Amino acid sequence: MASVNLDLNLLVGLDALLEEGSVGGAADRLRLSQPAMSRTLGRIRRATGDRILVRSGRVMLPTPYAEAVREQVHALVEQARALLGPTGEVDPTSLDRTFTLRCHDALTHAAGPAIVAAVRAAAPGVRLRFLAESAVDDDDLRRRRVDLEIAAGLPRQPDLRSELVGRGTLLAVVRTGHPARTLTSRSYAAYEHVTVSRRGRLHDPLDEALRAEGLSRRVVVSVPTTADAFRLVASSDLVVAVPEVLARAGLDAAGLRSMALPLTLPPVDLAMSWHLRYDGDAAHSWLRARVRGALSTAGVTAPGPPVPDPPCAGEG
């Protein structure tokens, strides 16, 4: 029987190529140059006898063989990482890793500096990537494109873990010179409004709450981010409703102020979510602890004590 020389790095490369769907994306994930990643793809093609990815216009598409082995390759790589990866403790001072966080834009504004400072102070070798919320539902946590997500609401997927890190209500935000000093349901409905929606929706649960009181409002514009809404509100008499935990930072500097909404609304939960594969990852657990502390520093408080993380080497 002929011997076969196996290079397990090719599995890691193949997994990255199939997950990212491009040489450039795979190179970024593995922190390689594009020429090095292209050479890896060439070696994979020679080893498998398959092209793996083929160009179609401006994108690259997986071959039928690549589609067929995608899940198996990913499972093998995850098993290898679990088998060979460090467990129990992590030394932040020697940690060399890139973490990708996805947050609401207002949350990145409010807590991003505290998160970066907390991580950099203990782990100078760690790099952070902040991504904006996606306009569509996706499986980026499952596919390792995102390591940690902080967003409103709790995920429903059974393979995702989550921790409630903040809870509050909605506030009405207006410009500093806005004629309203306080709001009643009727006066709130009388103003023109902005909605914040990644999907461009012009209606949200506030409309249901107003309808219950026999009222309706006029939404004149929808924008994808809170920052966009704040810019519109700052130069007009428009009103926008945003979660309290996202409205605390930067209102004065932006020429804005907040008021209580005169409506009975359910609380807005803020959750930190990750894939269950990271439950036993000491470095990821360390990151969650840093983010948790930074959110508290930024004024985003949890409703109860967090679940403690495993101890980290070199930390008291």
PDB file of C-alpha atoms in Angstrom:
ATOM      1  CA  MET A   1       0.000   0.000   0.000  1.00  0.00           C
ATOM      2  CA  ALA A   2       1.482   3.328  -1.040  1.00  0.00           C
ATOM      3  CA  SER A   3       2.241   5.771   1.761  1.00  0.00           C
ATOM      4  CA  VAL A   4       0.497   9.143   1.768  1.00  0.00           C
ATOM      5  CA  ASN A   5       2.086  12.316   3.150  1.00  0.00           C
ATOM      6  CA  LEU A   6      -0.645  14.306   4.868  1.00  0.00           C
ATOM      7  CA  ASP A   7      -0.365  18.037   5.482  1.00  0.00           C
ATOM      8  CA  LEU A   8      -3.085  18.955   7.944  1.00  0.00           C
ATOM      9  CA  ASN A   9      -2.482  22.641   7.204  1.00  0.00           C
ATOM     10  CA  LEU A  10      -4.207  21.993   3.892  1.00  0.00           C
ATOM     11  CA  LEU A  11      -7.385  21.109   5.792  1.00  0.00           C
ATOM     12  CA  VAL A  12      -7.220  24.421   7.637  1.00  0.00           C
ATOM     13  CA  GLY A  13      -6.672  26.233   4.347  1.00  0.00           C
ATOM     14  CA  LEU A  14      -9.497  24.354   2.651  1.00  0.00           C
ATOM     15  CA  ASP A  15     -11.844  25.153   5.529  1.00  0.00           C
ATOM     16  CA  ALA A  16     -11.012  28.869   5.301  1.00  0.00           C
ATOM     17  CA  LEU A  17     -11.450  28.907   1.520  1.00  0.00           C
ATOM     18  CA  LEU A  18     -14.836  27.205   1.702  1.00  0.00           C
ATOM     19  CA  GLU A  19     -16.023  29.419   4.559  1.00  0.00           C
ATOM     20  CA  GLU A  20     -14.900  32.696   2.967  1.00  0.00           C
ATOM     21  CA  GLY A  21     -15.457  31.814  -0.689  1.00  0.00           C
ATOM     22  CA  SER A  22     -12.385  33.735  -1.816  1.00  0.00           C
ATOM     23  CA  VAL A  23      -8.610  33.630  -1.646  1.00  0.00           C
ATOM     24  CA  GLY A  24      -8.487  37.139  -0.166  1.00  0.00           C
ATOM     25  CA  GLY A  25     -10.990  36.359   2.580  1.00  0.00           C
ATOM     26  CA  ALA A  26      -9.235  33.116   3.480  1.00  0.00           C
ATOM     27  CA  ALA A  27      -5.882  34.922   3.564  1.00  0.00           C
ATOM     28  CA  ASP A  28      -7.287  37.540   5.983  1.00  0.00           C
ATOM     29  CA  ARG A  29      -8.736  34.857   8.233  1.00  0.00           C
ATOM     30  CA  LEU A  30      -5.474  32.894   8.421  1.00  0.00           C
ATOM     31  CA  ARG A  31      -3.327  36.055   8.485  1.00  0.00           C
ATOM     32  CA  LEU A  32      -1.475  35.039   5.329  1.00  0.00           C
ATOM     33  CA  SER A  33      -0.572  36.979   2.216  1.00  0.00           C
ATOM     34  CA  GLN A  34      -2.767  36.437  -0.831  1.00  0.00           C
ATOM     35  CA  PRO A  35       0.119  34.851  -2.802  1.00  0.00           C
ATOM     36  CA  ALA A  36       0.677  32.381   0.064  1.00  0.00           C
ATOM     37  CA  MET A  37      -3.041  31.562   0.131  1.00  0.00           C
ATOM     38  CA  SER A  38      -3.050  31.118  -3.650  1.00  0.00           C
ATOM     39  CA  ARG A  39      -0.193  28.645  -3.327  1.00  0.00           C
ATOM     40  CA  THR A  40      -2.162  26.766  -0.650  1.00  0.00           C
ATOM     41  CA  LEU A  41      -5.155  26.590  -2.994  1.00  0.00           C
ATOM     42  CA  GLY A  42      -2.873  25.203  -5.704  1.00  0.00           C
ATOM     43  CA  ARG A  43      -1.615  22.493  -3.365  1.00  0.00           C
ATOM     44  CA  ILE A  44      -5.184  21.609  -2.352  1.00  0.00           C
ATOM     45  CA  ARG A  45      -6.151  21.327  -6.006  1.00  0.00           C
ATOM     46  CA  ARG A  46      -3.248  18.998  -6.704  1.00  0.00           C
ATOM     47  CA  ALA A  47      -4.003  16.890  -3.636  1.00  0.00           C
ATOM     48  CA  THR A  48      -7.721  16.521  -4.398  1.00  0.00           C
ATOM     49  CA  GLY A  49      -7.705  16.647  -8.173  1.00  0.00           C
ATOM     50  CA  ASP A  50     -10.486  19.234  -7.955  1.00  0.00           C
ATOM     51  CA  ARG A  51     -10.490  22.985  -8.623  1.00  0.00           C
ATOM     52  CA  ILE A  52     -12.353  23.682  -5.317  1.00  0.00           C
ATOM     53  CA  LEU A  53     -13.265  27.279  -6.275  1.00  0.00           C
ATOM     54  CA  VAL A  54     -13.992  28.511  -9.798  1.00  0.00           C
ATOM     55  CA  ARG A  55     -14.436  32.101 -10.913  1.00  0.00           C
ATOM     56  CA  SER A  56     -17.885  33.236 -12.044  1.00  0.00           C
ATOM     57  CA  GLY A  57     -17.861  36.925 -12.921  1.00  0.00           C
ATOM     58  CA  ARG A  58     -16.533  38.805  -9.902  1.00  0.00           C
ATOM     59  CA  VAL A  59     -17.073  35.991  -7.406  1.00  0.00           C
ATOM     60  CA  MET A  60     -15.715  32.500  -6.880  1.00  0.00           C
ATOM     61  CA  LEU A  61     -18.079  29.563  -6.519  1.00  0.00           C
ATOM     62  CA  PRO A  62     -17.399  26.178  -4.883  1.00  0.00           C
ATOM     63  CA  THR A  63     -17.337  23.103  -7.082  1.00  0.00           C
ATOM     64  CA  PRO A  64     -19.780  20.233  -6.401  1.00  0.00           C
ATOM     65  CA  TYR A  65     -16.952  18.334  -4.697  1.00  0.00           C
ATOM     66  CA  ALA A  66     -16.185  21.332  -2.468  1.00  0.00           C
ATOM     67  CA  GLU A  67     -19.852  21.648  -1.518  1.00  0.00           C
ATOM     68  CA  ALA A  68     -19.998  17.951  -0.707  1.00  0.00           C
ATOM     69  CA  VAL A  69     -17.008  17.993   1.665  1.00  0.00           C
ATOM     70  CA  ARG A  70     -17.572  21.443   3.240  1.00  0.00           C
ATOM     71  CA  GLU A  71     -19.222  20.244   6.452  1.00  0.00           C
ATOM     72  CA  GLN A  72     -16.859  17.295   6.874  1.00  0.00           C
ATOM     73  CA  VAL A  73     -13.792  19.512   6.454  1.00  0.00           C
ATOM     74  CA  HIS A  74     -15.138  22.056   8.930  1.00  0.00           C
ATOM     75  CA  ALA A  75     -15.900  19.345  11.492  1.00  0.00           C
ATOM     76  CA  LEU A  76     -12.398  17.877  11.165  1.00  0.00           C
ATOM     77  CA  VAL A  77     -10.761  21.265  11.669  1.00  0.00           C
ATOM     78  CA  GLU A  78     -12.907  22.007  14.716  1.00  0.00           C
ATOM     79  CA  GLN A  79     -12.062  18.605  16.208  1.00  0.00           C
ATOM     80  CA  ALA A  80      -8.368  19.235  15.673  1.00  0.00           C
ATOM     81  CA  ARG A  81      -8.599  22.640  17.324  1.00  0.00           C
ATOM     82  CA  ALA A  82     -10.429  21.179  20.316  1.00  0.00           C
ATOM     83  CA  LEU A  83      -7.882  18.365  20.618  1.00  0.00           C
ATOM     84  CA  LEU A  84      -4.741  20.438  20.219  1.00  0.00           C
ATOM     85  CA  GLY A  85      -5.848  23.818  21.562  1.00  0.00           C
ATOM     86  CA  PRO A  86      -4.955  25.085  25.041  1.00  0.00           C
ATOM     87  CA  THR A  87      -7.446  24.473  27.831  1.00  0.00           C
ATOM     88  CA  GLY A  88      -8.052  25.740  31.338  1.00  0.00           C
ATOM     89  CA  GLU A  89      -5.935  28.896  31.435  1.00  0.00           C
ATOM     90  CA  VAL A  90      -4.643  31.550  29.084  1.00  0.00           C
ATOM     91  CA  ASP A  91      -1.835  34.039  29.561  1.00  0.00           C
ATOM     92  CA  PRO A  92      -3.162  37.296  28.076  1.00  0.00           C
ATOM     93  CA  THR A  93       0.318  38.800  27.806  1.00  0.00           C
ATOM     94  CA  SER A  94       1.321  36.140  25.258  1.00  0.00           C
ATOM     95  CA  LEU A  95      -2.025  35.841  23.502  1.00  0.00           C
ATOM     96  CA  ASP A  96      -1.730  36.373  19.728  1.00  0.00           C
ATOM     97  CA  ARG A  97      -5.216  36.296  18.254  1.00  0.00           C
ATOM     98  CA  THR A  98      -7.744  38.306  16.258  1.00  0.00           C
ATOM     99  CA  PHE A  99     -11.295  38.553  17.599  1.00  0.00           C
ATOM    100  CA  THR A 100     -14.207  39.790  15.500  1.00  0.00           C
ATOM    101  CA  LEU A 101     -17.020  41.531  17.375  1.00  0.00           C
ATOM    102  CA  ARG A 102     -20.309  42.630  15.868  1.00  0.00           C
ATOM    103  CA  CYS A 103     -22.236  45.352  17.660  1.00  0.00           C
ATOM    104  CA  HIS A 104     -24.957  47.910  17.166  1.00  0.00           C
ATOM    105  CA  ASP A 105     -23.277  51.111  15.935  1.00  0.00           C
ATOM    106  CA  ALA A 106     -24.358  53.123  18.982  1.00  0.00           C
ATOM    107  CA  LEU A 107     -22.987  50.423  21.259  1.00  0.00           C
ATOM    108  CA  THR A 108     -19.629  50.482  19.461  1.00  0.00           C
ATOM    109  CA  HIS A 109     -19.610  54.251  19.985  1.00  0.00           C
ATOM    110  CA  ALA A 110     -20.549  53.970  23.664  1.00  0.00           C
ATOM    111  CA  ALA A 111     -18.502  50.952  24.748  1.00  0.00           C
ATOM    112  CA  GLY A 112     -15.911  50.449  21.987  1.00  0.00           C
ATOM    113  CA  PRO A 113     -13.218  52.623  23.624  1.00  0.00           C
ATOM    114  CA  ALA A 114     -13.641  50.824  26.961  1.00  0.00           C
ATOM    115  CA  ILE A 115     -13.490  47.396  25.269  1.00  0.00           C
ATOM    116  CA  VAL A 116     -10.339  48.294  23.328  1.00  0.00           C
ATOM    117  CA  ALA A 117      -8.678  49.764  26.429  1.00  0.00           C
ATOM    118  CA  ALA A 118      -9.506  46.728  28.578  1.00  0.00           C
ATOM    119  CA  VAL A 119      -8.166  44.270  25.994  1.00  0.00           C
ATOM    120  CA  ARG A 120      -5.067  46.273  25.081  1.00  0.00           C
ATOM    121  CA  ALA A 121      -4.095  46.811  28.710  1.00  0.00           C
ATOM    122  CA  ALA A 122      -3.835  43.074  29.373  1.00  0.00           C
ATOM    123  CA  ALA A 123      -3.188  41.543  25.929  1.00  0.00           C
ATOM    124  CA  PRO A 124      -1.154  43.792  23.601  1.00  0.00           C
ATOM    125  CA  GLY A 125      -0.929  40.986  21.025  1.00  0.00           C
ATOM    126  CA  VAL A 126      -4.696  40.773  20.534  1.00  0.00           C
ATOM    127  CA  ARG A 127      -6.338  42.489  17.576  1.00  0.00           C
ATOM    128  CA  LEU A 128     -10.028  43.456  17.512  1.00  0.00           C
ATOM    129  CA  ARG A 129     -12.289  43.820  14.496  1.00  0.00           C
ATOM    130  CA  PHE A 130     -15.615  45.612  15.020  1.00  0.00           C
ATOM    131  CA  LEU A 131     -18.283  44.897  12.417  1.00  0.00           C
ATOM    132  CA  ALA A 132     -21.611  46.651  11.934  1.00  0.00           C
ATOM    133  CA  GLU A 133     -24.834  44.717  12.365  1.00  0.00           C
ATOM    134  CA  SER A 134     -25.920  42.849   9.268  1.00  0.00           C
ATOM    135  CA  ALA A 135     -29.018  43.955   7.355  1.00  0.00           C
ATOM    136  CA  VAL A 136     -30.162  40.327   7.121  1.00  0.00           C
ATOM    137  CA  ASP A 137     -30.218  37.351   9.454  1.00  0.00           C
ATOM    138  CA  ASP A 138     -27.125  35.236   8.940  1.00  0.00           C
ATOM    139  CA  ASP A 139     -25.077  32.427  10.466  1.00  0.00           C
ATOM    140  CA  ASP A 140     -21.818  34.337  10.905  1.00  0.00           C
ATOM    141  CA  LEU A 141     -21.436  33.160  14.516  1.00  0.00           C
ATOM    142  CA  ARG A 142     -21.795  29.570  13.390  1.00  0.00           C
ATOM    143  CA  ARG A 143     -19.364  29.993  10.502  1.00  0.00           C
ATOM    144  CA  ARG A 144     -16.722  31.751  12.645  1.00  0.00           C
ATOM    145  CA  ARG A 145     -16.939  35.021  10.733  1.00  0.00           C
ATOM    146  CA  VAL A 146     -17.972  36.632  14.030  1.00  0.00           C
ATOM    147  CA  ASP A 147     -16.592  35.573  17.420  1.00  0.00           C
ATOM    148  CA  LEU A 148     -18.858  37.620  19.674  1.00  0.00           C
ATOM    149  CA  GLU A 149     -22.056  39.548  18.977  1.00  0.00           C
ATOM    150  CA  ILE A 150     -23.690  42.159  21.196  1.00  0.00           C
ATOM    151  CA  ALA A 151     -27.207  42.975  20.070  1.00  0.00           C
ATOM    152  CA  ALA A 152     -30.769  43.511  21.212  1.00  0.00           C
ATOM    153  CA  GLY A 153     -32.677  40.297  21.884  1.00  0.00           C
ATOM    154  CA  LEU A 154     -31.646  36.749  22.658  1.00  0.00           C
ATOM    155  CA  PRO A 155     -30.749  34.348  19.819  1.00  0.00           C
ATOM    156  CA  ARG A 156     -32.993  31.357  19.296  1.00  0.00           C
ATOM    157  CA  GLN A 157     -30.544  28.960  17.625  1.00  0.00           C
ATOM    158  CA  PRO A 158     -29.775  25.989  19.910  1.00  0.00           C
ATOM    159  CA  ASP A 159     -26.049  26.043  19.123  1.00  0.00           C
ATOM    160  CA  LEU A 160     -25.613  29.650  20.261  1.00  0.00           C
ATOM    161  CA  ARG A 161     -24.854  30.705  23.816  1.00  0.00           C
ATOM    162  CA  SER A 162     -25.910  34.072  25.196  1.00  0.00           C
ATOM    163  CA  GLU A 163     -25.649  36.187  28.312  1.00  0.00           C
ATOM    164  CA  LEU A 164     -27.910  39.099  29.198  1.00  0.00           C
ATOM    165  CA  VAL A 165     -25.629  42.114  29.698  1.00  0.00           C
ATOM    166  CA  GLY A 166     -28.104  44.981  29.710  1.00  0.00           C
ATOM    167  CA  ARG A 167     -31.771  45.771  30.059  1.00  0.00           C
ATOM    168  CA  GLY A 168     -33.620  49.032  29.693  1.00  0.00           C
ATOM    169  CA  THR A 169     -36.434  50.843  27.993  1.00  0.00           C
ATOM    170  CA  LEU A 170     -36.720  53.071  24.950  1.00  0.00           C
ATOM    171  CA  LEU A 171     -36.048  56.803  25.137  1.00  0.00           C
ATOM    172  CA  ALA A 172     -37.098  59.578  22.776  1.00  0.00           C
ATOM    173  CA  VAL A 173     -34.120  61.534  21.453  1.00  0.00           C
ATOM    174  CA  VAL A 174     -34.466  65.064  20.070  1.00  0.00           C
ATOM    175  CA  ARG A 175     -32.211  68.055  19.376  1.00  0.00           C
ATOM    176  CA  THR A 176     -31.291  70.274  22.329  1.00  0.00           C
ATOM    177  CA  GLY A 177     -33.506  73.121  21.082  1.00  0.00           C
ATOM    178  CA  HIS A 178     -36.512  70.946  20.327  1.00  0.00           C
ATOM    179  CA  PRO A 179     -39.822  72.599  21.396  1.00  0.00           C
ATOM    180  CA  ALA A 180     -40.927  69.579  23.453  1.00  0.00           C
ATOM    181  CA  ARG A 181     -39.791  69.559  27.083  1.00  0.00           C
ATOM    182  CA  THR A 182     -41.810  66.502  28.085  1.00  0.00           C
ATOM    183  CA  LEU A 183     -43.963  64.144  26.058  1.00  0.00           C
ATOM    184  CA  THR A 184     -47.494  62.843  26.322  1.00  0.00           C
ATOM    185  CA  SER A 185     -48.766  60.084  24.070  1.00  0.00           C
ATOM    186  CA  ARG A 186     -50.646  62.640  21.996  1.00  0.00           C
ATOM    187  CA  SER A 187     -47.773  65.132  21.673  1.00  0.00           C
ATOM    188  CA  TYR A 188     -45.344  62.326  20.870  1.00  0.00           C
ATOM    189  CA  ALA A 189     -47.609  61.071  18.078  1.00  0.00           C
ATOM    190  CA  ALA A 190     -47.982  64.608  16.701  1.00  0.00           C
ATOM    191  CA  TYR A 191     -44.285  64.978  15.820  1.00  0.00           C
ATOM    192  CA  GLU A 192     -42.665  63.495  12.715  1.00  0.00           C
ATOM    193  CA  HIS A 193     -40.418  60.516  13.327  1.00  0.00           C
ATOM    194  CA  VAL A 194     -37.313  58.609  12.267  1.00  0.00           C
ATOM    195  CA  THR A 195     -37.047  54.836  12.590  1.00  0.00           C
ATOM    196  CA  VAL A 196     -33.775  52.938  12.848  1.00  0.00           C
ATOM    197  CA  SER A 197     -34.026  49.737  10.822  1.00  0.00           C
ATOM    198  CA  ARG A 198     -31.404  47.689   9.029  1.00  0.00           C
ATOM    199  CA  ARG A 199     -34.161  46.536   6.684  1.00  0.00           C
ATOM    200  CA  GLY A 200     -35.671  49.960   6.059  1.00  0.00           C
ATOM    201  CA  ARG A 201     -38.885  49.350   7.996  1.00  0.00           C
ATOM    202  CA  LEU A 202     -41.140  52.351   8.596  1.00  0.00           C
ATOM    203  CA  HIS A 203     -43.094  50.693  11.426  1.00  0.00           C
ATOM    204  CA  ASP A 204     -42.026  49.099  14.708  1.00  0.00           C
ATOM    205  CA  PRO A 205     -43.594  48.090  18.076  1.00  0.00           C
ATOM    206  CA  LEU A 206     -44.077  51.755  18.994  1.00  0.00           C
ATOM    207  CA  ASP A 207     -46.805  51.968  16.386  1.00  0.00           C
ATOM    208  CA  GLU A 208     -48.627  49.082  18.071  1.00  0.00           C
ATOM    209  CA  ALA A 209     -48.384  50.836  21.449  1.00  0.00           C
ATOM    210  CA  LEU A 210     -49.783  54.054  19.959  1.00  0.00           C
ATOM    211  CA  ARG A 211     -52.568  52.174  18.178  1.00  0.00           C
ATOM    212  CA  ALA A 212     -53.623  50.701  21.526  1.00  0.00           C
ATOM    213  CA  GLU A 213     -54.281  54.268  22.665  1.00  0.00           C
ATOM    214  CA  GLY A 214     -56.117  55.194  19.481  1.00  0.00           C
ATOM    215  CA  LEU A 215     -53.171  57.188  18.110  1.00  0.00           C
ATOM    216  CA  SER A 216     -50.819  56.991  15.153  1.00  0.00           C
ATOM    217  CA  ARG A 217     -47.616  58.764  14.174  1.00  0.00           C
ATOM    218  CA  ARG A 218     -46.037  59.804  10.892  1.00  0.00           C
ATOM    219  CA  VAL A 219     -42.670  58.235  10.124  1.00  0.00           C
ATOM    220  CA  VAL A 220     -40.994  60.276   7.409  1.00  0.00           C
ATOM    221  CA  VAL A 221     -37.650  58.498   7.113  1.00  0.00           C
ATOM    222  CA  SER A 222     -35.954  55.209   7.973  1.00  0.00           C
ATOM    223  CA  VAL A 223     -32.173  54.904   8.348  1.00  0.00           C
ATOM    224  CA  PRO A 224     -29.961  51.868   9.004  1.00  0.00           C
ATOM    225  CA  THR A 225     -27.975  53.149  12.003  1.00  0.00           C
ATOM    226  CA  THR A 226     -28.508  55.173  15.161  1.00  0.00           C
ATOM    227  CA  ALA A 227     -25.676  57.484  14.130  1.00  0.00           C
ATOM    228  CA  ASP A 228     -27.578  58.323  10.927  1.00  0.00           C
ATOM    229  CA  ALA A 229     -30.743  58.990  12.909  1.00  0.00           C
ATOM    230  CA  PHE A 230     -28.928  61.241  15.371  1.00  0.00           C
ATOM    231  CA  ARG A 231     -27.540  63.334  12.520  1.00  0.00           C
ATOM    232  CA  LEU A 232     -31.046  63.849  11.107  1.00  0.00           C
ATOM    233  CA  VAL A 233     -32.549  64.627  14.499  1.00  0.00           C
ATOM    234  CA  ALA A 234     -29.808  67.134  15.348  1.00  0.00           C
ATOM    235  CA  SER A 235     -30.842  69.400  12.465  1.00  0.00           C
ATOM    236  CA  SER A 236     -34.642  69.119  12.648  1.00  0.00           C
ATOM    237  CA  ASP A 237     -37.636  68.621  14.922  1.00  0.00           C
ATOM    238  CA  LEU A 238     -37.740  64.914  14.110  1.00  0.00           C
ATOM    239  CA  VAL A 239     -37.943  62.398  16.969  1.00  0.00           C
ATOM    240  CA  VAL A 240     -36.230  59.014  17.182  1.00  0.00           C
ATOM    241  CA  ALA A 241     -36.727  56.284  19.802  1.00  0.00           C
ATOM    242  CA  VAL A 242     -33.635  54.300  20.774  1.00  0.00           C
ATOM    243  CA  PRO A 243     -32.830  51.824  23.561  1.00  0.00           C
ATOM    244  CA  GLU A 244     -31.719  53.510  26.767  1.00  0.00           C
ATOM    245  CA  VAL A 245     -28.480  51.517  26.881  1.00  0.00           C
ATOM    246  CA  LEU A 246     -27.542  52.899  23.464  1.00  0.00           C
ATOM    247  CA  ALA A 247     -28.518  56.524  24.122  1.00  0.00           C
ATOM    248  CA  ARG A 248     -26.383  57.299  27.135  1.00  0.00           C
ATOM    249  CA  ALA A 249     -23.141  58.217  25.422  1.00  0.00           C
ATOM    250  CA  GLY A 250     -22.490  61.269  23.322  1.00  0.00           C
ATOM    251  CA  LEU A 251     -25.910  62.953  23.344  1.00  0.00           C
ATOM    252  CA  ASP A 252     -24.620  66.266  24.735  1.00  0.00           C
ATOM    253  CA  ALA A 253     -21.697  66.367  22.332  1.00  0.00           C
ATOM    254  CA  ALA A 254     -24.074  65.717  19.420  1.00  0.00           C
ATOM    255  CA  GLY A 255     -26.434  68.488  20.494  1.00  0.00           C
ATOM    256  CA  LEU A 256     -29.138  66.027  21.534  1.00  0.00           C
ATOM    257  CA  ARG A 257     -31.160  65.224  24.631  1.00  0.00           C
ATOM    258  CA  SER A 258     -33.444  62.387  25.673  1.00  0.00           C
ATOM    259  CA  MET A 259     -36.905  62.207  27.188  1.00  0.00           C
ATOM    260  CA  ALA A 260     -38.995  59.408  28.643  1.00  0.00           C
ATOM    261  CA  LEU A 261     -41.470  57.843  26.244  1.00  0.00           C
ATOM    262  CA  PRO A 262     -45.088  58.120  27.475  1.00  0.00           C
ATOM    263  CA  LEU A 263     -45.913  54.575  26.418  1.00  0.00           C
ATOM    264  CA  THR A 264     -45.979  51.197  28.134  1.00  0.00           C
ATOM    265  CA  LEU A 265     -43.380  49.079  26.373  1.00  0.00           C
ATOM    266  CA  PRO A 266     -41.573  45.821  27.160  1.00  0.00           C
ATOM    267  CA  PRO A 267     -37.932  46.168  28.253  1.00  0.00           C
ATOM    268  CA  VAL A 268     -35.181  45.971  25.655  1.00  0.00           C
ATOM    269  CA  ASP A 269     -32.688  43.198  26.385  1.00  0.00           C
ATOM    270  CA  LEU A 270     -29.068  43.477  25.323  1.00  0.00           C
ATOM    271  CA  ALA A 271     -27.343  40.099  24.898  1.00  0.00           C
ATOM    272  CA  MET A 272     -23.771  38.969  24.319  1.00  0.00           C
ATOM    273  CA  SER A 273     -23.816  35.852  22.107  1.00  0.00           C
ATOM    274  CA  TRP A 274     -21.286  33.326  20.834  1.00  0.00           C
ATOM    275  CA  HIS A 275     -21.182  29.842  19.333  1.00  0.00           C
ATOM    276  CA  LEU A 276     -21.073  26.914  21.744  1.00  0.00           C
ATOM    277  CA  ARG A 277     -17.751  25.787  20.244  1.00  0.00           C
ATOM    278  CA  TYR A 278     -16.147  28.573  22.294  1.00  0.00           C
ATOM    279  CA  ASP A 279     -17.560  27.449  25.639  1.00  0.00           C
ATOM    280  CA  GLY A 280     -14.297  25.674  26.458  1.00  0.00           C
ATOM    281  CA  ASP A 281     -12.009  28.202  24.750  1.00  0.00           C
ATOM    282  CA  ALA A 282     -10.091  29.946  27.543  1.00  0.00           C
ATOM    283  CA  ALA A 283      -9.063  32.861  25.313  1.00  0.00           C
ATOM    284  CA  HIS A 284     -12.638  33.484  24.216  1.00  0.00           C
ATOM    285  CA  SER A 285     -13.816  33.243  27.812  1.00  0.00           C
ATOM    286  CA  TRP A 286     -11.164  35.803  28.757  1.00  0.00           C
ATOM    287  CA  LEU A 287     -12.443  38.111  25.996  1.00  0.00           C
ATOM    288  CA  ARG A 288     -16.025  37.801  27.232  1.00  0.00           C
ATOM    289  CA  ALA A 289     -14.926  38.837  30.714  1.00  0.00           C
ATOM    290  CA  ARG A 290     -13.137  41.910  29.332  1.00  0.00           C
ATOM    291  CA  VAL A 291     -16.165  42.885  27.229  1.00  0.00           C
ATOM    292  CA  ARG A 292     -18.503  42.325  30.164  1.00  0.00           C
ATOM    293  CA  GLY A 293     -16.422  44.621  32.359  1.00  0.00           C
ATOM    294  CA  ALA A 294     -16.136  47.253  29.624  1.00  0.00           C
ATOM    295  CA  LEU A 295     -19.909  47.290  29.115  1.00  0.00           C
ATOM    296  CA  SER A 296     -20.316  47.917  32.830  1.00  0.00           C
ATOM    297  CA  THR A 297     -17.753  50.725  32.661  1.00  0.00           C
ATOM    298  CA  ALA A 298     -19.719  52.254  29.774  1.00  0.00           C
ATOM    299  CA  GLY A 299     -22.928  52.175  31.823  1.00  0.00           C
ATOM    300  CA  VAL A 300     -24.522  49.077  30.304  1.00  0.00           C
ATOM    301  CA  THR A 301     -25.439  47.146  33.437  1.00  0.00           C
ATOM    302  CA  ALA A 302     -26.564  43.533  33.683  1.00  0.00           C
ATOM    303  CA  PRO A 303     -29.760  42.563  35.530  1.00  0.00           C
ATOM    304  CA  GLY A 304     -27.896  40.062  37.679  1.00  0.00           C
ATOM    305  CA  PRO A 305     -24.422  38.705  38.422  1.00  0.00           C
ATOM    306  CA  PRO A 306     -22.678  37.247  35.345  1.00  0.00           C
ATOM    307  CA  VAL A 307     -21.585  33.653  35.133  1.00  0.00           C
ATOM    308  CA  PRO A 308     -17.911  33.616  36.227  1.00  0.00           C
ATOM    309  CA  ASP A 309     -15.269  32.788  33.656  1.00  0.00           C
ATOM    310  CA  PRO A 310     -12.440  30.301  34.217  1.00  0.00           C
ATOM    311  CA  PRO A 311      -9.317  31.823  35.817  1.00  0.00           C
ATOM    312  CA  CYS A 312      -6.655  33.255  33.521  1.00  0.00           C
ATOM    313  CA  ALA A 313      -2.964  32.769  34.135  1.00  0.00           C
ATOM    314  CA  GLY A 314      -1.277  35.907  35.346  1.00  0.00           C
ATOM    315  CA  GLU A 315      -4.487  37.548  36.589  1.00  0.00           C
ATOM    316  CA  GLY A 316      -5.710  37.828  40.112  1.00  0.00           C
TER     317      GLY A 316
END
